[in-house]
Coordinates of C-alpha atoms and ligand atoms in Angstrom, one line a residue:
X1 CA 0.0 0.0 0.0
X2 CA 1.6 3.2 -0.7
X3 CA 0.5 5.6 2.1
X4 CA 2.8 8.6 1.9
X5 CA 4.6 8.1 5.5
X6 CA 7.6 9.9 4.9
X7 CA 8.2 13.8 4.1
X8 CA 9.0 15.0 1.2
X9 CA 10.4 18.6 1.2
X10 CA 9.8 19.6 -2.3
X11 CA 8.6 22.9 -3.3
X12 CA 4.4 22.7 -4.2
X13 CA 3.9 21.8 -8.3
X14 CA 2.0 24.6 -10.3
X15 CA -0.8 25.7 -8.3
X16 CA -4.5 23.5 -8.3
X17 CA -6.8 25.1 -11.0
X18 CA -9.2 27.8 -8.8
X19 CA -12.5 27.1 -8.7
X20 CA -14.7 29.8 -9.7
X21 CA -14.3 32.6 -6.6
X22 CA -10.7 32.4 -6.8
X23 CA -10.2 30.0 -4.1
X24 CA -8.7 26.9 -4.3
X25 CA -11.2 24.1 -2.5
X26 CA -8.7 22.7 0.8
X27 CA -5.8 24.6 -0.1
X28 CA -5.1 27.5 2.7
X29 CA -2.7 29.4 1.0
X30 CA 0.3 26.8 -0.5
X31 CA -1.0 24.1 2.2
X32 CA -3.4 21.6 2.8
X33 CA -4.2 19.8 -0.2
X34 CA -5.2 15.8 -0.8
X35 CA -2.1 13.8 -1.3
X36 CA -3.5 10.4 -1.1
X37 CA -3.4 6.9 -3.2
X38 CA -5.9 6.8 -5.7
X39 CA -7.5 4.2 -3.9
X40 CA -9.1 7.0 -1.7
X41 CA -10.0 9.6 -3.9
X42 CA -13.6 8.1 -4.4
X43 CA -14.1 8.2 -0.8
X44 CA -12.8 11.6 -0.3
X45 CA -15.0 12.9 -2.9
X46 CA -18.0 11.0 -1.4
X47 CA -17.3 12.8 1.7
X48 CA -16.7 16.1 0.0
X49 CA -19.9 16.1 -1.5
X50 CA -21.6 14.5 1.7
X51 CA -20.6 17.4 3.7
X52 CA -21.2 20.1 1.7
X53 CA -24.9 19.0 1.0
X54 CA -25.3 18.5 4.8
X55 CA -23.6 21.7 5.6
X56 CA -26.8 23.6 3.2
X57 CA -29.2 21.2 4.7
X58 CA -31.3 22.8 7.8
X59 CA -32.6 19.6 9.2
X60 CA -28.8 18.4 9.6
X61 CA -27.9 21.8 11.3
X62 CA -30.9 21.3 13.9
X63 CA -29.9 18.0 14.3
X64 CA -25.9 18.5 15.4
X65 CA -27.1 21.4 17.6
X66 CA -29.7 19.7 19.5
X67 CA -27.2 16.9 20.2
X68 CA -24.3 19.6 21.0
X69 CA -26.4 21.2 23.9
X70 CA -28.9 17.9 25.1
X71 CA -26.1 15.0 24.5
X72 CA -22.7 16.9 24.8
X73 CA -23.5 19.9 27.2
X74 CA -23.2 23.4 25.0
X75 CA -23.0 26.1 25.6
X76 CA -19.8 25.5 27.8
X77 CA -19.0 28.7 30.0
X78 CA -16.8 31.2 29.7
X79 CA -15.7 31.8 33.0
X80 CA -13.5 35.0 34.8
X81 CA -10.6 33.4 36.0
X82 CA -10.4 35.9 39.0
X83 CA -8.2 34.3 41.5
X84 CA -5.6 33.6 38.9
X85 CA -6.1 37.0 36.8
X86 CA -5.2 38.8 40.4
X87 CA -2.1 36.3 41.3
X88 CA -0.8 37.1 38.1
X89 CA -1.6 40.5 38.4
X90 CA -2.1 42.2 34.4
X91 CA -4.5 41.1 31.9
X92 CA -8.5 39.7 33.0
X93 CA -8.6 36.1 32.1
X94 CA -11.3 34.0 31.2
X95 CA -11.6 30.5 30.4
X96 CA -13.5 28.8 27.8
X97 CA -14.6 25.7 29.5
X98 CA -14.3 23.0 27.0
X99 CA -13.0 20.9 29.3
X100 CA -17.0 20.5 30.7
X101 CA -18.0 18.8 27.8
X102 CA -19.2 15.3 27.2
X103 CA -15.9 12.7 27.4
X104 CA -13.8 15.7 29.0
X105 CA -12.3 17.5 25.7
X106 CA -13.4 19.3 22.9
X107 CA -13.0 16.2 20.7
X108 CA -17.3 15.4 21.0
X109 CA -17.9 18.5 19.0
X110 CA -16.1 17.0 15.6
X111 CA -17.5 13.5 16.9
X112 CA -20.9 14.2 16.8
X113 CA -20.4 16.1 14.0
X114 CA -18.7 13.5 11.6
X115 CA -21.3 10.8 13.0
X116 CA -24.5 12.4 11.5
X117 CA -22.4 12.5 8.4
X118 CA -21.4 8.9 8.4
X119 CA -25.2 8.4 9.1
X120 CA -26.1 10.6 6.5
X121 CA -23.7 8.7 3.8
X122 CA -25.1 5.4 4.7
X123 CA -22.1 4.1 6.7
X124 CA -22.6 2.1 9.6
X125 CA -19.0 1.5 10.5
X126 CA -16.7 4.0 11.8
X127 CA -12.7 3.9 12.4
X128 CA -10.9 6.3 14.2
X129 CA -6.9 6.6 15.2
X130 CA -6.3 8.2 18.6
X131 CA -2.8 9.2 20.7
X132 CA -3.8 9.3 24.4
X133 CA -7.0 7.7 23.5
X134 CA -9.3 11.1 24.3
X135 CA -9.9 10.8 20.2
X136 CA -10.8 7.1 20.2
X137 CA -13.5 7.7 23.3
X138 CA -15.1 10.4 22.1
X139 CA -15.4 7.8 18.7
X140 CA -16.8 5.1 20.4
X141 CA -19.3 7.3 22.8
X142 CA -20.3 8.9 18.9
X143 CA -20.4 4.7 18.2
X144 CA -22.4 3.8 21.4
X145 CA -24.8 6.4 20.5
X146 CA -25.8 6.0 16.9
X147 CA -25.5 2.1 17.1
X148 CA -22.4 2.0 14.5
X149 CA -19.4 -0.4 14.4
X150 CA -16.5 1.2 16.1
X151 CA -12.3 0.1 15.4
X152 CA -10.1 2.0 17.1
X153 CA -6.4 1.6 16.3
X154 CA -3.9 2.8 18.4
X155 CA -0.3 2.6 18.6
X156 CA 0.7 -0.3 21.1
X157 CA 2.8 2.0 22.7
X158 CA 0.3 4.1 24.0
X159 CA -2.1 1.4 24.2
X160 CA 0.3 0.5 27.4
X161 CA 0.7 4.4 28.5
X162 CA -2.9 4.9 28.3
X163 CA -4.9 1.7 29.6
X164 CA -8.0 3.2 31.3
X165 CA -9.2 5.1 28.0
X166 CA -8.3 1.3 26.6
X167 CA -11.0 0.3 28.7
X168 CA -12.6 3.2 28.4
X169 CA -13.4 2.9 24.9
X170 CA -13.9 -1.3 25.2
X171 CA -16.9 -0.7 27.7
X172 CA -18.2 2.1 25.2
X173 CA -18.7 -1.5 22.6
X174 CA -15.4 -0.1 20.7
X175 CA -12.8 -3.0 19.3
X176 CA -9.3 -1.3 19.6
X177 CA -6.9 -2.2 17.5
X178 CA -3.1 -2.2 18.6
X179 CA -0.7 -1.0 16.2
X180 CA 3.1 -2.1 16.1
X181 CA 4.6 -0.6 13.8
X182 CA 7.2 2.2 13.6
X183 CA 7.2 4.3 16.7
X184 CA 4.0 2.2 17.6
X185 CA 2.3 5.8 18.4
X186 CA -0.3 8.2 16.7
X187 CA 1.3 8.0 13.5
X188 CA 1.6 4.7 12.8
X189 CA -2.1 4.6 14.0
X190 CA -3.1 7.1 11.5
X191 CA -1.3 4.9 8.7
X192 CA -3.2 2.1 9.8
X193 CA -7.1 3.3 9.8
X194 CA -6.0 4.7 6.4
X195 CA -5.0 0.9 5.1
X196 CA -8.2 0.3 6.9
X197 CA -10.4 2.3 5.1
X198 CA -8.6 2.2 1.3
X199 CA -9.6 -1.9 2.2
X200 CA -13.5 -1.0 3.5
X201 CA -14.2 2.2 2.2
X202 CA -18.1 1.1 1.2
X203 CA -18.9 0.3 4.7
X204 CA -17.0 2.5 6.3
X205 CA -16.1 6.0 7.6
X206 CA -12.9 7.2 9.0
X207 CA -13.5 9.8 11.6
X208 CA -10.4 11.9 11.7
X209 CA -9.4 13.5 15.1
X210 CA -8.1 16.5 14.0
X211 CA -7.9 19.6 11.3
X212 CA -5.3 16.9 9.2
X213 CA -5.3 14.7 6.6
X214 CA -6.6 15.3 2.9
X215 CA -9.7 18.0 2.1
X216 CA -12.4 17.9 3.1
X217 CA -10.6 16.7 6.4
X218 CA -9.0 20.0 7.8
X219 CA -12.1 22.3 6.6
X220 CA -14.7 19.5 7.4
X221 CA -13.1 19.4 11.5
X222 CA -12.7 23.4 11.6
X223 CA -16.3 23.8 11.1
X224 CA -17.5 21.4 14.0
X225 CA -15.2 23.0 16.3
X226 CA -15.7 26.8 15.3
X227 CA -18.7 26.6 17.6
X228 CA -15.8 27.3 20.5
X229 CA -14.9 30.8 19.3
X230 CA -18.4 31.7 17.8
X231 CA -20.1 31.0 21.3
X232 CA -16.6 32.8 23.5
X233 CA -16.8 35.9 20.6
X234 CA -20.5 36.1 21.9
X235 CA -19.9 35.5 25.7
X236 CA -16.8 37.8 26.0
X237 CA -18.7 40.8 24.0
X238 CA -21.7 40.0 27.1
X239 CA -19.4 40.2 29.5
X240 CA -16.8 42.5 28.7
X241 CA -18.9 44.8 26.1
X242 CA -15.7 44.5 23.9
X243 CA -13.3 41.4 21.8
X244 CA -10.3 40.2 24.0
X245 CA -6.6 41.1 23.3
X246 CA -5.9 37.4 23.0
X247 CA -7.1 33.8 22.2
X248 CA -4.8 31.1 23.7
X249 CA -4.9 27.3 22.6
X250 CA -2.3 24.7 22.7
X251 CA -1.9 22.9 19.0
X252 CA -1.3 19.5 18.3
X253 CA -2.9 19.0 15.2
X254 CA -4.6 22.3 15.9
X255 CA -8.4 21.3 16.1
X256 CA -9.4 23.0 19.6
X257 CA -6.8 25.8 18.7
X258 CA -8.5 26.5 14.8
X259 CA -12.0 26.4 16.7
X260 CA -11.4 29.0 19.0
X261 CA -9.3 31.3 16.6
X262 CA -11.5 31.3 13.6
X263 CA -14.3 33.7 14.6
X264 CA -11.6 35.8 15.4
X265 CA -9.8 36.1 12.7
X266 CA -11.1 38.9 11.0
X267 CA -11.4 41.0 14.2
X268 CA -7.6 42.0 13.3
X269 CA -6.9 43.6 16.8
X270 CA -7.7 40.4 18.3
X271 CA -4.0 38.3 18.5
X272 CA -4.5 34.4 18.3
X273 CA -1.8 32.1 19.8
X274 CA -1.4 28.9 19.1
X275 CA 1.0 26.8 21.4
X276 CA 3.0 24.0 20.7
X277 CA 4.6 21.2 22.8
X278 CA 8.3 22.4 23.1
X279 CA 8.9 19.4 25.3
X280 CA 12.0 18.8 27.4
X281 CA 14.5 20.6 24.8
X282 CA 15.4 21.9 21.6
X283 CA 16.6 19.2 19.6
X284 CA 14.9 17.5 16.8
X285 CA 13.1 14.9 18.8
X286 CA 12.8 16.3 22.1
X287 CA 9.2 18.4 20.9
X288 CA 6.6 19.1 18.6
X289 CA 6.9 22.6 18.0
X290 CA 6.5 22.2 14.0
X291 CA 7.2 26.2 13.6
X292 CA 10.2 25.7 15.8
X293 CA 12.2 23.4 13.5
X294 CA 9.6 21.5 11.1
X295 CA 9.9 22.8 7.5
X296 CA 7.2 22.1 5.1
X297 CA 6.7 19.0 3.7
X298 CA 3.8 15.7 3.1
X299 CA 2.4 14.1 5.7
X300 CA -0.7 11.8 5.5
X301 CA -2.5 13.5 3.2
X302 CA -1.5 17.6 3.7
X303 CA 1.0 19.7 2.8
X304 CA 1.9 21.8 5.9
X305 CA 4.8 22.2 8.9
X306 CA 6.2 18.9 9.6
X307 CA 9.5 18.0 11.7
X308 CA 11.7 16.0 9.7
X309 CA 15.3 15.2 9.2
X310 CA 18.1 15.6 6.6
X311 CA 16.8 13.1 4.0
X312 CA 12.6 14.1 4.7
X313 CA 12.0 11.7 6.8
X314 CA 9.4 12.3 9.6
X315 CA 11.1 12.7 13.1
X316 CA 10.6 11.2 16.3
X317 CA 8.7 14.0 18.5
X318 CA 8.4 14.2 22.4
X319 CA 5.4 15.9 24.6
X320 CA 4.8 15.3 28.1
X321 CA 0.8 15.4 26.7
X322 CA 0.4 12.8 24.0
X323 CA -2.2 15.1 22.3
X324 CA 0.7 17.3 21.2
X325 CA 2.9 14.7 20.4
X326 CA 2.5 14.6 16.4
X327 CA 5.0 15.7 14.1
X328 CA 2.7 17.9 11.8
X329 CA 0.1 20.7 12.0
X330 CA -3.0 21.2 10.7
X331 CA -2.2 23.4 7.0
X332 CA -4.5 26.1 8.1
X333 CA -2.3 26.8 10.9
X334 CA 0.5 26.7 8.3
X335 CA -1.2 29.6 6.6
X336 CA -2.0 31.6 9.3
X337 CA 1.4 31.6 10.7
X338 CA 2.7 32.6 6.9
X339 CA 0.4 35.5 7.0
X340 CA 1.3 36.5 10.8
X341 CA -2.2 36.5 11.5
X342 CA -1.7 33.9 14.4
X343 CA 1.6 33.4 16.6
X344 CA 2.7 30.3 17.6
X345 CA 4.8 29.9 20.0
X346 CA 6.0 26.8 22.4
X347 CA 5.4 25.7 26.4
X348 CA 7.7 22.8 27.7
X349 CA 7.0 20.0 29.6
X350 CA 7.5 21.5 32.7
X351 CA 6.0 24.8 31.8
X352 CA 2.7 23.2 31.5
X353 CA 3.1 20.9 34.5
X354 CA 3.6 24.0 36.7
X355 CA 0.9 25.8 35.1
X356 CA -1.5 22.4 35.4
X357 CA -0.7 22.7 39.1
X358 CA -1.2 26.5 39.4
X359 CA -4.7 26.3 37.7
X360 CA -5.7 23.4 39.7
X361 CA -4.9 25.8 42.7
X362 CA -6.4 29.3 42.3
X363 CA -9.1 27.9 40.4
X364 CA -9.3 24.1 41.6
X365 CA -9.8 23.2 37.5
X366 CA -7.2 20.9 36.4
X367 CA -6.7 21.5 33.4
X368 CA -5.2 18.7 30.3
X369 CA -1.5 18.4 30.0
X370 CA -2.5 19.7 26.3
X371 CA -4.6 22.5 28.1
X372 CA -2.1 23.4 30.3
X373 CA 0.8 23.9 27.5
X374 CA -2.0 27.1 27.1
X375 CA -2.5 28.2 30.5
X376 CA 1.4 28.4 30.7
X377 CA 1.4 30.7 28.1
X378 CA -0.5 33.2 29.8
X379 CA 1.0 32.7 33.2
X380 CA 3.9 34.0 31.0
X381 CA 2.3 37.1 28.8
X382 CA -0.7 37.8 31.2
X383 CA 1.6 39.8 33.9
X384 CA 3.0 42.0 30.9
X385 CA -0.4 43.1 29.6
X386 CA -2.3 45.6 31.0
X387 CA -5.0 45.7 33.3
X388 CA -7.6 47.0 31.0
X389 CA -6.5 43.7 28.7
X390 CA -9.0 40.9 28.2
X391 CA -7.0 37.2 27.8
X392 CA -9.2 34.1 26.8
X393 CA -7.6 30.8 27.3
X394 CA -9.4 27.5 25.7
X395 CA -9.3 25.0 28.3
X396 CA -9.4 21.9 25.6
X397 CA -10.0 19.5 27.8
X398 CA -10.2 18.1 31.3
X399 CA -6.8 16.7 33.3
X400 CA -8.1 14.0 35.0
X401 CA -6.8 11.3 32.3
X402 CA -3.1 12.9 33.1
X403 CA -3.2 12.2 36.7
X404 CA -0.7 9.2 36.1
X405 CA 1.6 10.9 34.5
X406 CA 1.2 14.2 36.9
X407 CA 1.5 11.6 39.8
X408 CA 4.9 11.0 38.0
X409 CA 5.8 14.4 38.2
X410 CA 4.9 16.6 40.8
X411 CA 5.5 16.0 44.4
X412 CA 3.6 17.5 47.4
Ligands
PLP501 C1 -6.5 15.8 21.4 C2 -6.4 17.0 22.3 C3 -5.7 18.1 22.0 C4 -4.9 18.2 20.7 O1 -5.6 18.2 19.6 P1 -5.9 19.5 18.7 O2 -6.5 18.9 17.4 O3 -4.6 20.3 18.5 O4 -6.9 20.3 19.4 C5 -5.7 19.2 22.9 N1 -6.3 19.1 24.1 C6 -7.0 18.0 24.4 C7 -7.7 18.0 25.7 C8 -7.1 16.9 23.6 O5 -7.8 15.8 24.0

């Protein structure tokens, strides 16, 4: 099977023709794109089509909001982080509470979403791949609830790091799927639902975790997480009569982060910053930070920021939080950066386990270890800004499936 596992840094061929406004459909600027085997193209067509009838059709709208408020719990608030806005002593900070929802992350909103689709399409078996396995629950919940077949695959490495969303997802009626290959992470899962799906592509849909992969993949995600921003561009304007300074949100493949940025991005005062794993160093290996030594290149479908080696080959990456441990980003991100509309910067490992710890104090939430790469970005920028500044963090999910690992870490 010829999956495309390895980078290639090549400049982009002549541009894709433009479709009639100009735009080119799942390109975001030079990135993006749908380098695939032909054996998918059919199915990423069906879905392209799928989605953009569903996307026109009210009765599909209706139906993903009702199960967004009465099954996964939106609104989520967006609260004033008081005790932690006066300890740090500049900007007002609030906190988009994703972290409330259904299964503890953001993930349910692109769940639900991709499950009425499969529904829609006629599919009644779903694959997913998933890193610390918050991916793979919220799959087999989406599963559980609309009676489909669920197959999880998962590297066998964090199979063993992450055992009780194993079980997790087993007593949701999921089959998972351990993968040993390569690193035996994320990647190699990825690689594996796709060899999956070429195989059972009739019967199946592959519900992708993130804003990766080939169009309509990256678009297709944004839009059932832009919900995040649209609903804290609303709350902040209620509670603060004006937009924020700055949107926070850690980025592993950049789903929450893209969420919560994109109803800000053409309020151009408003500065959106992304964070990225930067891990226990600065050596290719030690992190994920793509923008920190990634270069563009392929990557399982997209064109965008990838950390590879000499030769293009995809690198070995390291995050305390396995949801930012992935060696590429999400091409819109890509473009955004380009355009220095967003900033990305980095958190390490033990930036975002002192600032898991801080939240969990002033404002007893503990946040994700992803979450917290976030928060430790405004512990950093919040005491420089001025009072009269208005931060919004994304609190992506809940940190209660870290507690091993913070167990490992921090000592009382
Ligand atoms: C999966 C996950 C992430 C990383 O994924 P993105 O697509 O970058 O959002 C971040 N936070 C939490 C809580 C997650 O579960």
């Amino acid at each position: 099977m010829a999956i495309k596992s390895s980078a290639k840094t090549v400049k982009m061929p002549a541009k894709p023709a433009a479709n009639k406004n100009g735009a080119q459909p799942g390109y975001f600027g030079a990135y993006g794109g749908r380098f695939v085997p032909e054996t998918l193209m059919a199915a990423l067509q069906e879905l392209d089509a799928a989605y953009e009838s569903a996307k026109k059709d009210k009765r599909f709208r209706e139906e993903l909001d009702s199960l967004l408020k009465n099954y996964a719990g939106r609104p989520t608030p967006l609260f004033y982080a008081k005790n932690l806005t006066e300890k740090l002593g500049g900007a007002k900070i609030y906190l988009k509470r994703e972290d409330l929802l259904h299964t503890g992350a953001h993930k349910i909103n692109n769940c639900i979403g991709q499950g009425l689709l499969a529904r829609r399409m006629g599919k009644h078996r779903i694959i997913a791949e998933t890193g610390a396995g918050q991916h793979g629950v919220a799959s087999a919940t989406v599963g559980a609830l609309f009676n489909m077949e669920c197959v999880v695959y998962m590297g066998s490495e964090d199979v063993r790091r992450q055992e009780p969303n194993v079980f997790r997802m087993k007593l949701l009626g999921a089959e998972v799927v351990p993968v040993n290959s390569g690193s035996c992470t994320l990647k190699d899962a990825i690689n594996e639902a796709m060899r999956d799906w070429v195989t059972n592509v009739r019967t199946t849909h592959y519900m992708l975790g993130s804003v990766l992969g080939a169009h309509p993949y990256p678009t297709m995600v944004r839009d059932f997480h832009r919900v995040i921003g649209r609903e804290a561009r609303a709350q902040i304007l209620k509670a603060e009569d004006k937009l924020p300074t700055a949107v926070i949100a850690c980025v592993g493949g950049g789903s929450n982060a893209i969420g919560a940025f994109f109803e800000f991005i053409g309020d151009k005062k408003v500065q959106l910053i992304g964070v990225e794993a930067g891990g226990r160093g600065s050596g290719l290996g030690d992190h994920a930070a793509r923008f920190r030594g990634g270069a563009p290149g392929v990557l399982q479908g997209t064109y965008s920021y990838l950390l590879q080696d000499e030769f293009g080959q995809v690198a070995g990456t390291h995050s305390v939080s396995a949801g930012l441990d992935y060696p590429a980003i999400g091409p819109e991100h890509a473009a955004l950066a380009d355009l220095g509309r967003a900033e990305y910067v980095a958190a390490s490992d033990a930036e975002a386990l002192a600032a898991c710890s801080m939240l969990a104090k002033t404002e007893g939430i503990i946040p994700a270890l992803e979450s917290a790469h976030a928060v430790a970005e405004c512990v950093k920028r919040a005491p420089k800004m001025r009072k009269s500044d208005v931060v919004i963090v994304n609190v992506s999910g809940r940190g209660d499936k870290d507690i091993g690992i913070l167990r490992e870490h921090l000592k009382f």
